[in-house]
Amino acid sequence: MPSCLIVGATRGIGAELARQYTGDGWRVIGTFRGAADGALLGARCARAVRADVVANGWAVELGRALAGEVLDLVIINAGVSGPQTDRVEPPDPASFDLVMRTNVLASMQLIPVIAPALPADGKLVVISSRMGSIGGAEDPSWWLYRASKAALNSVLKSASLALGSRGVVCMALHPGWVQTDMGGPHAQLPVGESVTSMRRVIAAANRSHNGRFLNYNGEQLEW
Ligand SMILES: NC(=O)c1ccc[n+]([C@@H]2O[C@H](COP(=O)([O-])OP(=O)(O)OC[C@H]3O[C@@H](n4cnc5c(N)ncnc54)[C@H](OP(=O)(O)O)[C@@H]3O)[C@@H](O)[C@H]2O)c1
């Protein structure tokens, strides 16, 4: 039975990833923050582990909790959008810290800890965003969020260079504009469709996909 860790599995895309992988026979380990979410998540997947990705020492603690697990797939999904902005205006430091810690630092903390649990041909996926594409940017809105996902993409690229030599496939995926709390009700894609599509891309990925930034439908995106 293949196994999968989903960081941020309580709502939206993460919850749907947990639901679909579990339904497909995977052993899913999902993370949650709130105590009430633990019981809910525990009923939906094989194991629920508490992890607030902005808490001090969270990644080391998660690594300890998962000692001995072999993880065929790790998906780092937890993310926040931060303040909506249309113009270039200074972010307040608290928003900057929260967005950067959640969207960037958390992956930099977890990847080194979790890497030994990934076998050769294991897969590491970060849920990024097309809004992090520097080459594809067309307007200055949401600039803090964009900066965080561009930084996350850089983190993923470094991880691919570090882990690729032993066969681990690392990818940054854009889920599309998805109907979740973050994407809002007017978003383009139902969450089930986004996740089904991303799962297809993940399943088809091989070593040639290591270090790539892909759309939910598999098309290559510009960094
Ligand atoms: N929706 C879109 O259109 C869209 C587009 C591009 C990229 N994305 C990316 O896709 C990912 C998932 O987004 P979504 O739309 O599913 O968002 P969402 O519905 O707002 O869910 C966010 C998830 O991240 C978790 N999370 C946030 N901060 C956390 C923290 N400090 N510790 C642990 N977990 C934390 C939340 O847990 P709690 O339930 O505990 O808050 C929740 O499970 C994000 O990385 C987002 O940037 C989304």
PDB file of C-alpha atoms and ligand atoms in Angstrom:
ATOM      1  CA  MET A   1       0.000   0.000   0.000  1.00  0.00           C
ATOM      2  CA  PRO A   2       1.616   3.317  -1.037  1.00  0.00           C
ATOM      3  CA  SER A   3       1.821   6.005   1.614  1.00  0.00           C
ATOM      4  CA  CYS A   4       1.474   9.741   1.482  1.00  0.00           C
ATOM      5  CA  LEU A   5       1.990  12.672   3.870  1.00  0.00           C
ATOM      6  CA  ILE A   6      -0.216  15.712   3.279  1.00  0.00           C
ATOM      7  CA  VAL A   7       0.770  18.799   5.251  1.00  0.00           C
ATOM      8  CA  GLY A   8      -2.356  20.901   5.748  1.00  0.00           C
ATOM      9  CA  ALA A   9      -5.114  18.324   5.188  1.00  0.00           C
ATOM     10  CA  THR A  10      -8.057  19.929   6.994  1.00  0.00           C
ATOM     11  CA  ARG A  11      -9.727  22.032   4.307  1.00  0.00           C
ATOM     12  CA  GLY A  12      -9.814  22.818   0.618  1.00  0.00           C
ATOM     13  CA  ILE A  13      -7.221  21.208  -1.611  1.00  0.00           C
ATOM     14  CA  GLY A  14      -5.450  19.357   1.229  1.00  0.00           C
ATOM     15  CA  ALA A  15      -8.673  17.761   2.493  1.00  0.00           C
ATOM     16  CA  GLU A  16      -9.598  16.665  -1.035  1.00  0.00           C
ATOM     17  CA  LEU A  17      -6.110  15.221  -1.608  1.00  0.00           C
ATOM     18  CA  ALA A  18      -6.531  13.203   1.605  1.00  0.00           C
ATOM     19  CA  ARG A  19     -10.011  12.067   0.570  1.00  0.00           C
ATOM     20  CA  GLN A  20      -8.990  10.974  -2.930  1.00  0.00           C
ATOM     21  CA  TYR A  21      -5.731   9.222  -1.981  1.00  0.00           C
ATOM     22  CA  THR A  22      -7.471   7.393   0.880  1.00  0.00           C
ATOM     23  CA  GLY A  23     -10.310   6.400  -1.461  1.00  0.00           C
ATOM     24  CA  ASP A  24      -7.712   5.056  -3.874  1.00  0.00           C
ATOM     25  CA  GLY A  25      -6.241   2.741  -1.223  1.00  0.00           C
ATOM     26  CA  TRP A  26      -3.274   4.840  -0.088  1.00  0.00           C
ATOM     27  CA  ARG A  27      -2.156   5.045   3.529  1.00  0.00           C
ATOM     28  CA  VAL A  28      -2.606   8.776   4.105  1.00  0.00           C
ATOM     29  CA  ILE A  29      -1.058  10.701   6.971  1.00  0.00           C
ATOM     30  CA  GLY A  30      -2.598  14.151   7.199  1.00  0.00           C
ATOM     31  CA  THR A  31      -1.687  17.094   9.401  1.00  0.00           C
ATOM     32  CA  PHE A  32      -4.032  19.446  11.241  1.00  0.00           C
ATOM     33  CA  ARG A  33      -3.751  22.381  13.662  1.00  0.00           C
ATOM     34  CA  GLY A  34      -6.983  22.699  15.637  1.00  0.00           C
ATOM     35  CA  ALA A  35      -7.868  20.006  18.206  1.00  0.00           C
ATOM     36  CA  ALA A  36     -11.357  19.571  16.739  1.00  0.00           C
ATOM     37  CA  ASP A  37      -9.868  18.958  13.285  1.00  0.00           C
ATOM     38  CA  GLY A  38      -7.770  16.059  14.599  1.00  0.00           C
ATOM     39  CA  ALA A  39     -10.756  13.800  15.221  1.00  0.00           C
ATOM     40  CA  LEU A  40     -12.359  14.707  11.888  1.00  0.00           C
ATOM     41  CA  LEU A  41      -9.171  14.101   9.950  1.00  0.00           C
ATOM     42  CA  GLY A  42      -8.434  10.900  11.874  1.00  0.00           C
ATOM     43  CA  ALA A  43     -11.734   9.506  10.641  1.00  0.00           C
ATOM     44  CA  ARG A  44     -10.882  10.418   7.040  1.00  0.00           C
ATOM     45  CA  CYS A  45      -7.344   9.024   6.760  1.00  0.00           C
ATOM     46  CA  ALA A  46      -5.000   6.440   8.296  1.00  0.00           C
ATOM     47  CA  ARG A  47      -3.265   8.828  10.656  1.00  0.00           C
ATOM     48  CA  ALA A  48      -3.684  12.446  11.724  1.00  0.00           C
ATOM     49  CA  VAL A  49      -0.721  14.295  13.227  1.00  0.00           C
ATOM     50  CA  ARG A  50      -0.793  17.739  14.768  1.00  0.00           C
ATOM     51  CA  ALA A  51       1.427  20.314  13.066  1.00  0.00           C
ATOM     52  CA  ASP A  52       1.210  24.085  13.014  1.00  0.00           C
ATOM     53  CA  VAL A  53       3.780  25.011  10.402  1.00  0.00           C
ATOM     54  CA  VAL A  54       4.541  28.375  11.983  1.00  0.00           C
ATOM     55  CA  ALA A  55       5.208  26.922  15.446  1.00  0.00           C
ATOM     56  CA  ASN A  56       8.796  26.705  16.648  1.00  0.00           C
ATOM     57  CA  GLY A  57      10.279  23.245  16.174  1.00  0.00           C
ATOM     58  CA  TRP A  58       7.232  21.898  14.315  1.00  0.00           C
ATOM     59  CA  ALA A  59       9.158  20.140  11.542  1.00  0.00           C
ATOM     60  CA  VAL A  60      11.520  18.334  13.913  1.00  0.00           C
ATOM     61  CA  GLU A  61       8.529  17.231  16.004  1.00  0.00           C
ATOM     62  CA  LEU A  62       6.704  15.973  12.920  1.00  0.00           C
ATOM     63  CA  GLY A  63       9.838  14.116  11.826  1.00  0.00           C
ATOM     64  CA  ARG A  64       9.965  12.445  15.244  1.00  0.00           C
ATOM     65  CA  ALA A  65       6.269  11.507  15.073  1.00  0.00           C
ATOM     66  CA  LEU A  66       6.833   9.934  11.647  1.00  0.00           C
ATOM     67  CA  ALA A  67      10.025   8.032  12.531  1.00  0.00           C
ATOM     68  CA  GLY A  68      10.031   4.683  10.748  1.00  0.00           C
ATOM     69  CA  GLU A  69       7.425   5.704   8.144  1.00  0.00           C
ATOM     70  CA  VAL A  70       8.347   5.286   4.474  1.00  0.00           C
ATOM     71  CA  LEU A  71       6.620   8.032   2.486  1.00  0.00           C
ATOM     72  CA  ASP A  72       6.167   7.415  -1.224  1.00  0.00           C
ATOM     73  CA  LEU A  73       4.721  10.899  -1.611  1.00  0.00           C
ATOM     74  CA  VAL A  74       4.976  14.076   0.458  1.00  0.00           C
ATOM     75  CA  ILE A  75       2.717  17.004  -0.430  1.00  0.00           C
ATOM     76  CA  ILE A  76       3.353  20.331   1.280  1.00  0.00           C
ATOM     77  CA  ASN A  77       0.018  22.073   0.798  1.00  0.00           C
ATOM     78  CA  ALA A  78      -0.497  24.390   3.802  1.00  0.00           C
ATOM     79  CA  GLY A  79      -0.548  27.988   2.668  1.00  0.00           C
ATOM     80  CA  VAL A  80      -1.992  31.432   3.323  1.00  0.00           C
ATOM     81  CA  SER A  81      -2.743  34.223   0.875  1.00  0.00           C
ATOM     82  CA  GLY A  82      -2.005  37.239   3.089  1.00  0.00           C
ATOM     83  CA  PRO A  83      -3.436  40.696   2.437  1.00  0.00           C
ATOM     84  CA  GLN A  84      -5.148  41.428  -0.855  1.00  0.00           C
ATOM     85  CA  THR A  85      -3.366  44.324  -2.559  1.00  0.00           C
ATOM     86  CA  ASP A  86      -3.730  45.833  -6.011  1.00  0.00           C
ATOM     87  CA  ARG A  87      -0.806  48.242  -5.908  1.00  0.00           C
ATOM     88  CA  VAL A  88       2.756  48.017  -4.655  1.00  0.00           C
ATOM     89  CA  GLU A  89       2.374  49.107  -1.051  1.00  0.00           C
ATOM     90  CA  PRO A  90       4.471  48.095   1.956  1.00  0.00           C
ATOM     91  CA  PRO A  91       3.172  44.973   3.719  1.00  0.00           C
ATOM     92  CA  ASP A  92       2.935  45.218   7.464  1.00  0.00           C
ATOM     93  CA  PRO A  93       5.687  43.161   9.082  1.00  0.00           C
ATOM     94  CA  ALA A  94       3.251  40.785  10.817  1.00  0.00           C
ATOM     95  CA  SER A  95       1.624  39.836   7.492  1.00  0.00           C
ATOM     96  CA  PHE A  96       5.042  39.451   5.891  1.00  0.00           C
ATOM     97  CA  ASP A  97       6.186  37.127   8.664  1.00  0.00           C
ATOM     98  CA  LEU A  98       3.036  34.991   8.569  1.00  0.00           C
ATOM     99  CA  VAL A  99       2.979  34.596   4.780  1.00  0.00           C
ATOM    100  CA  MET A 100       6.703  33.951   4.452  1.00  0.00           C
ATOM    101  CA  ARG A 101       6.850  31.584   7.419  1.00  0.00           C
ATOM    102  CA  THR A 102       3.852  29.574   6.195  1.00  0.00           C
ATOM    103  CA  ASN A 103       4.549  29.546   2.472  1.00  0.00           C
ATOM    104  CA  VAL A 104       8.364  29.436   2.431  1.00  0.00           C
ATOM    105  CA  LEU A 105      10.069  28.757   5.757  1.00  0.00           C
ATOM    106  CA  ALA A 106       7.825  25.770   6.540  1.00  0.00           C
ATOM    107  CA  SER A 107       9.012  23.921   3.412  1.00  0.00           C
ATOM    108  CA  MET A 108      12.639  24.839   4.127  1.00  0.00           C
ATOM    109  CA  GLN A 109      12.230  23.381   7.611  1.00  0.00           C
ATOM    110  CA  LEU A 110      10.375  20.233   6.605  1.00  0.00           C
ATOM    111  CA  ILE A 111      12.197  19.123   3.461  1.00  0.00           C
ATOM    112  CA  PRO A 112      15.549  18.327   5.158  1.00  0.00           C
ATOM    113  CA  VAL A 113      13.751  16.488   7.973  1.00  0.00           C
ATOM    114  CA  ILE A 114      11.448  14.434   5.772  1.00  0.00           C
ATOM    115  CA  ALA A 115      13.897  13.689   2.923  1.00  0.00           C
ATOM    116  CA  PRO A 116      15.248  10.458   4.516  1.00  0.00           C
ATOM    117  CA  ALA A 117      11.696   9.032   4.609  1.00  0.00           C
ATOM    118  CA  LEU A 118      11.388   9.362   0.804  1.00  0.00           C
ATOM    119  CA  PRO A 119      12.603   6.267  -1.047  1.00  0.00           C
ATOM    120  CA  ALA A 120      14.277   6.375  -4.480  1.00  0.00           C
ATOM    121  CA  ASP A 121      11.405   7.173  -6.862  1.00  0.00           C
ATOM    122  CA  GLY A 122       9.553   8.848  -4.000  1.00  0.00           C
ATOM    123  CA  LYS A 123       7.892  12.151  -4.868  1.00  0.00           C
ATOM    124  CA  LEU A 124       7.934  15.535  -3.143  1.00  0.00           C
ATOM    125  CA  VAL A 125       5.316  18.061  -4.239  1.00  0.00           C
ATOM    126  CA  VAL A 126       4.861  21.625  -3.071  1.00  0.00           C
ATOM    127  CA  ILE A 127       1.550  23.296  -3.835  1.00  0.00           C
ATOM    128  CA  SER A 128       2.740  26.533  -5.345  1.00  0.00           C
ATOM    129  CA  SER A 129       0.832  29.012  -7.491  1.00  0.00           C
ATOM    130  CA  ARG A 130       0.988  30.447 -10.951  1.00  0.00           C
ATOM    131  CA  MET A 131       1.047  33.773  -9.098  1.00  0.00           C
ATOM    132  CA  GLY A 132       4.608  32.876  -8.101  1.00  0.00           C
ATOM    133  CA  SER A 133       5.708  32.826 -11.734  1.00  0.00           C
ATOM    134  CA  ILE A 134       8.007  35.804 -12.317  1.00  0.00           C
ATOM    135  CA  GLY A 135       8.153  35.273 -16.074  1.00  0.00           C
ATOM    136  CA  GLY A 136       4.371  34.945 -16.324  1.00  0.00           C
ATOM    137  CA  ALA A 137       3.405  37.885 -14.086  1.00  0.00           C
ATOM    138  CA  GLU A 138       1.029  40.335 -15.753  1.00  0.00           C
ATOM    139  CA  ASP A 139      -0.115  42.595 -12.920  1.00  0.00           C
ATOM    140  CA  PRO A 140       1.212  43.702  -9.502  1.00  0.00           C
ATOM    141  CA  SER A 141      -1.698  42.452  -7.366  1.00  0.00           C
ATOM    142  CA  TRP A 142      -1.132  40.269  -4.288  1.00  0.00           C
ATOM    143  CA  TRP A 143       2.576  41.032  -4.359  1.00  0.00           C
ATOM    144  CA  LEU A 144       3.378  39.502  -0.970  1.00  0.00           C
ATOM    145  CA  TYR A 145       1.698  36.209  -1.923  1.00  0.00           C
ATOM    146  CA  ARG A 146       3.446  36.245  -5.321  1.00  0.00           C
ATOM    147  CA  ALA A 147       6.826  36.836  -3.672  1.00  0.00           C
ATOM    148  CA  SER A 148       6.221  33.955  -1.261  1.00  0.00           C
ATOM    149  CA  LYS A 149       5.331  31.475  -4.000  1.00  0.00           C
ATOM    150  CA  ALA A 150       8.290  32.622  -6.153  1.00  0.00           C
ATOM    151  CA  ALA A 151      10.510  31.940  -3.126  1.00  0.00           C
ATOM    152  CA  LEU A 152       8.812  28.567  -2.609  1.00  0.00           C
ATOM    153  CA  ASN A 153       9.577  27.703  -6.234  1.00  0.00           C
ATOM    154  CA  SER A 154      13.237  28.495  -5.609  1.00  0.00           C
ATOM    155  CA  VAL A 155      13.177  26.256  -2.526  1.00  0.00           C
ATOM    156  CA  LEU A 156      11.677  23.442  -4.604  1.00  0.00           C
ATOM    157  CA  LYS A 157      14.336  23.836  -7.288  1.00  0.00           C
ATOM    158  CA  SER A 158      17.111  23.590  -4.684  1.00  0.00           C
ATOM    159  CA  ALA A 159      15.436  20.532  -3.162  1.00  0.00           C
ATOM    160  CA  SER A 160      15.266  18.894  -6.606  1.00  0.00           C
ATOM    161  CA  LEU A 161      19.024  19.384  -7.033  1.00  0.00           C
ATOM    162  CA  ALA A 162      19.715  17.949  -3.583  1.00  0.00           C
ATOM    163  CA  LEU A 163      17.349  14.961  -3.720  1.00  0.00           C
ATOM    164  CA  GLY A 164      17.269  14.206  -7.456  1.00  0.00           C
ATOM    165  CA  SER A 165      20.608  12.362  -7.328  1.00  0.00           C
ATOM    166  CA  ARG A 166      18.961   9.559  -5.377  1.00  0.00           C
ATOM    167  CA  GLY A 167      15.914   9.400  -7.628  1.00  0.00           C
ATOM    168  CA  VAL A 168      13.421  11.498  -5.687  1.00  0.00           C
ATOM    169  CA  VAL A 169      11.152  13.521  -8.012  1.00  0.00           C
ATOM    170  CA  CYS A 170      10.466  17.060  -6.728  1.00  0.00           C
ATOM    171  CA  MET A 171       7.809  19.253  -8.356  1.00  0.00           C
ATOM    172  CA  ALA A 172       6.009  22.548  -7.757  1.00  0.00           C
ATOM    173  CA  LEU A 173       2.353  22.332  -8.834  1.00  0.00           C
ATOM    174  CA  HIS A 174      -0.177  25.091  -9.528  1.00  0.00           C
ATOM    175  CA  PRO A 175      -3.617  23.718  -8.568  1.00  0.00           C
ATOM    176  CA  GLY A 176      -5.535  26.116 -10.825  1.00  0.00           C
ATOM    177  CA  TRP A 177      -7.897  28.748  -9.466  1.00  0.00           C
ATOM    178  CA  VAL A 178      -9.882  26.505  -7.150  1.00  0.00           C
ATOM    179  CA  GLN A 179     -13.175  26.836  -5.250  1.00  0.00           C
ATOM    180  CA  THR A 180     -11.892  26.739  -1.668  1.00  0.00           C
ATOM    181  CA  ASP A 181     -11.883  29.204   1.227  1.00  0.00           C
ATOM    182  CA  MET A 182      -8.790  30.746  -0.355  1.00  0.00           C
ATOM    183  CA  GLY A 183      -9.929  30.669  -3.978  1.00  0.00           C
ATOM    184  CA  GLY A 184     -13.498  31.775  -3.205  1.00  0.00           C
ATOM    185  CA  PRO A 185     -16.808  30.551  -4.624  1.00  0.00           C
ATOM    186  CA  HIS A 186     -16.296  32.181  -8.035  1.00  0.00           C
ATOM    187  CA  ALA A 187     -13.059  30.343  -8.768  1.00  0.00           C
ATOM    188  CA  GLN A 188     -12.779  28.397 -12.010  1.00  0.00           C
ATOM    189  CA  LEU A 189     -12.333  24.844 -10.771  1.00  0.00           C
ATOM    190  CA  PRO A 190     -14.224  22.615  -8.348  1.00  0.00           C
ATOM    191  CA  VAL A 191     -11.711  21.255  -5.845  1.00  0.00           C
ATOM    192  CA  GLY A 192     -12.363  17.649  -6.911  1.00  0.00           C
ATOM    193  CA  GLU A 193     -11.395  18.431 -10.504  1.00  0.00           C
ATOM    194  CA  SER A 194      -8.177  20.217  -9.513  1.00  0.00           C
ATOM    195  CA  VAL A 195      -7.106  17.371  -7.249  1.00  0.00           C
ATOM    196  CA  THR A 196      -8.000  14.600  -9.713  1.00  0.00           C
ATOM    197  CA  SER A 197      -5.939  16.395 -12.330  1.00  0.00           C
ATOM    198  CA  MET A 198      -2.947  16.981 -10.044  1.00  0.00           C
ATOM    199  CA  ARG A 199      -3.031  13.338  -8.928  1.00  0.00           C
ATOM    200  CA  ARG A 200      -2.826  12.287 -12.568  1.00  0.00           C
ATOM    201  CA  VAL A 201       0.213  14.541 -13.071  1.00  0.00           C
ATOM    202  CA  ILE A 202       1.877  13.209  -9.906  1.00  0.00           C
ATOM    203  CA  ALA A 203       1.220   9.587 -10.866  1.00  0.00           C
ATOM    204  CA  ALA A 204       2.679  10.083 -14.345  1.00  0.00           C
ATOM    205  CA  ALA A 205       5.769  11.934 -13.116  1.00  0.00           C
ATOM    206  CA  ASN A 206       9.161  10.279 -13.550  1.00  0.00           C
ATOM    207  CA  ARG A 207      12.744  11.395 -13.023  1.00  0.00           C
ATOM    208  CA  SER A 208      12.552  13.685 -16.052  1.00  0.00           C
ATOM    209  CA  HIS A 209       9.993  15.757 -14.119  1.00  0.00           C
ATOM    210  CA  ASN A 210      12.356  16.468 -11.242  1.00  0.00           C
ATOM    211  CA  GLY A 211      12.700  20.215 -10.623  1.00  0.00           C
ATOM    212  CA  ARG A 212       9.730  21.246 -12.772  1.00  0.00           C
ATOM    213  CA  PHE A 213       6.948  23.803 -12.192  1.00  0.00           C
ATOM    214  CA  LEU A 214       3.711  22.404 -13.636  1.00  0.00           C
ATOM    215  CA  ASN A 215       0.102  23.428 -13.994  1.00  0.00           C
ATOM    216  CA  TYR A 216      -2.596  21.124 -12.558  1.00  0.00           C
ATOM    217  CA  ASN A 217      -3.123  19.696 -16.057  1.00  0.00           C
ATOM    218  CA  GLY A 218       0.567  18.920 -16.534  1.00  0.00           C
ATOM    219  CA  GLU A 219       1.542  21.841 -18.764  1.00  0.00           C
ATOM    220  CA  GLN A 220       4.906  23.400 -18.018  1.00  0.00           C
ATOM    221  CA  LEU A 221       4.840  26.832 -16.338  1.00  0.00           C
ATOM    222  CA  GLU A 222       7.425  29.563 -16.578  1.00  0.00           C
ATOM    223  CA  TRP A 223       9.404  30.120 -13.356  1.00  0.00           C
TER     224      TRP A 223
HETATM  225  N1  LIG B   1      -7.465  27.949  -4.048  1.00  0.00           N
HETATM  226  C1  LIG B   1      -6.740  28.420  -5.058  1.00  0.00           C
HETATM  227  O1  LIG B   1      -7.283  28.968  -6.037  1.00  0.00           O
HETATM  228  C2  LIG B   1      -5.243  28.286  -5.030  1.00  0.00           C
HETATM  229  C3  LIG B   1      -4.532  28.730  -6.171  1.00  0.00           C
HETATM  230  C4  LIG B   1      -3.161  28.590  -6.198  1.00  0.00           C
HETATM  231  C5  LIG B   1      -2.497  28.009  -5.133  1.00  0.00           C
HETATM  232  N2  LIG B   1      -3.184  27.590  -4.032  1.00  0.00           N
HETATM  233  C6  LIG B   1      -2.416  26.986  -2.931  1.00  0.00           C
HETATM  234  O2  LIG B   1      -2.987  25.744  -2.574  1.00  0.00           O
HETATM  235  C7  LIG B   1      -2.747  25.465  -1.187  1.00  0.00           C
HETATM  236  C8  LIG B   1      -4.070  25.104  -0.512  1.00  0.00           C
HETATM  237  O3  LIG B   1      -4.956  26.187  -0.695  1.00  0.00           O
HETATM  238  P1  LIG B   1      -6.534  26.081  -0.447  1.00  0.00           P
HETATM  239  O4  LIG B   1      -7.164  26.826  -1.546  1.00  0.00           O
HETATM  240  O5  LIG B   1      -6.934  24.685  -0.153  1.00  0.00           O
HETATM  241  O6  LIG B   1      -6.625  27.000   0.865  1.00  0.00           O
HETATM  242  P2  LIG B   1      -7.564  26.917   2.161  1.00  0.00           P
HETATM  243  O7  LIG B   1      -8.886  26.346   1.824  1.00  0.00           O
HETATM  244  O8  LIG B   1      -7.475  28.265   2.779  1.00  0.00           O
HETATM  245  O9  LIG B   1      -6.796  25.837   3.090  1.00  0.00           O
HETATM  246  C9  LIG B   1      -5.518  26.144   3.578  1.00  0.00           C
HETATM  247  C10 LIG B   1      -4.949  24.923   4.287  1.00  0.00           C
HETATM  248  O10 LIG B   1      -3.633  25.281   4.803  1.00  0.00           O
HETATM  249  C11 LIG B   1      -3.628  25.016   6.199  1.00  0.00           C
HETATM  250  N3  LIG B   1      -2.762  25.949   6.927  1.00  0.00           N
HETATM  251  C12 LIG B   1      -2.673  27.290   6.821  1.00  0.00           C
HETATM  252  N4  LIG B   1      -1.818  27.777   7.730  1.00  0.00           N
HETATM  253  C13 LIG B   1      -1.330  26.697   8.409  1.00  0.00           C
HETATM  254  C14 LIG B   1      -0.432  26.536   9.484  1.00  0.00           C
HETATM  255  N5  LIG B   1       0.192  27.572  10.078  1.00  0.00           N
HETATM  256  N6  LIG B   1      -0.174  25.286   9.934  1.00  0.00           N
HETATM  257  C15 LIG B   1      -0.785  24.216   9.385  1.00  0.00           C
HETATM  258  N7  LIG B   1      -1.669  24.295   8.389  1.00  0.00           N
HETATM  259  C16 LIG B   1      -1.933  25.535   7.903  1.00  0.00           C
HETATM  260  C17 LIG B   1      -5.086  25.198   6.641  1.00  0.00           C
HETATM  261  O11 LIG B   1      -5.280  24.584   7.900  1.00  0.00           O
HETATM  262  P3  LIG B   1      -6.413  25.136   8.934  1.00  0.00           P
HETATM  263  O12 LIG B   1      -7.703  24.470   8.518  1.00  0.00           O
HETATM  264  O13 LIG B   1      -5.905  24.677  10.264  1.00  0.00           O
HETATM  265  O14 LIG B   1      -6.466  26.621   8.802  1.00  0.00           O
HETATM  266  C18 LIG B   1      -5.800  24.501   5.480  1.00  0.00           C
HETATM  267  O15 LIG B   1      -5.763  23.097   5.626  1.00  0.00           O
HETATM  268  C19 LIG B   1      -2.096  26.719  -0.635  1.00  0.00           C
HETATM  269  O16 LIG B   1      -0.691  26.536  -0.567  1.00  0.00           O
HETATM  270  C20 LIG B   1      -2.437  27.797  -1.650  1.00  0.00           C
HETATM  271  O17 LIG B   1      -1.491  28.851  -1.671  1.00  0.00           O
HETATM  272  C21 LIG B   1      -4.545  27.722  -3.969  1.00  0.00           C
END
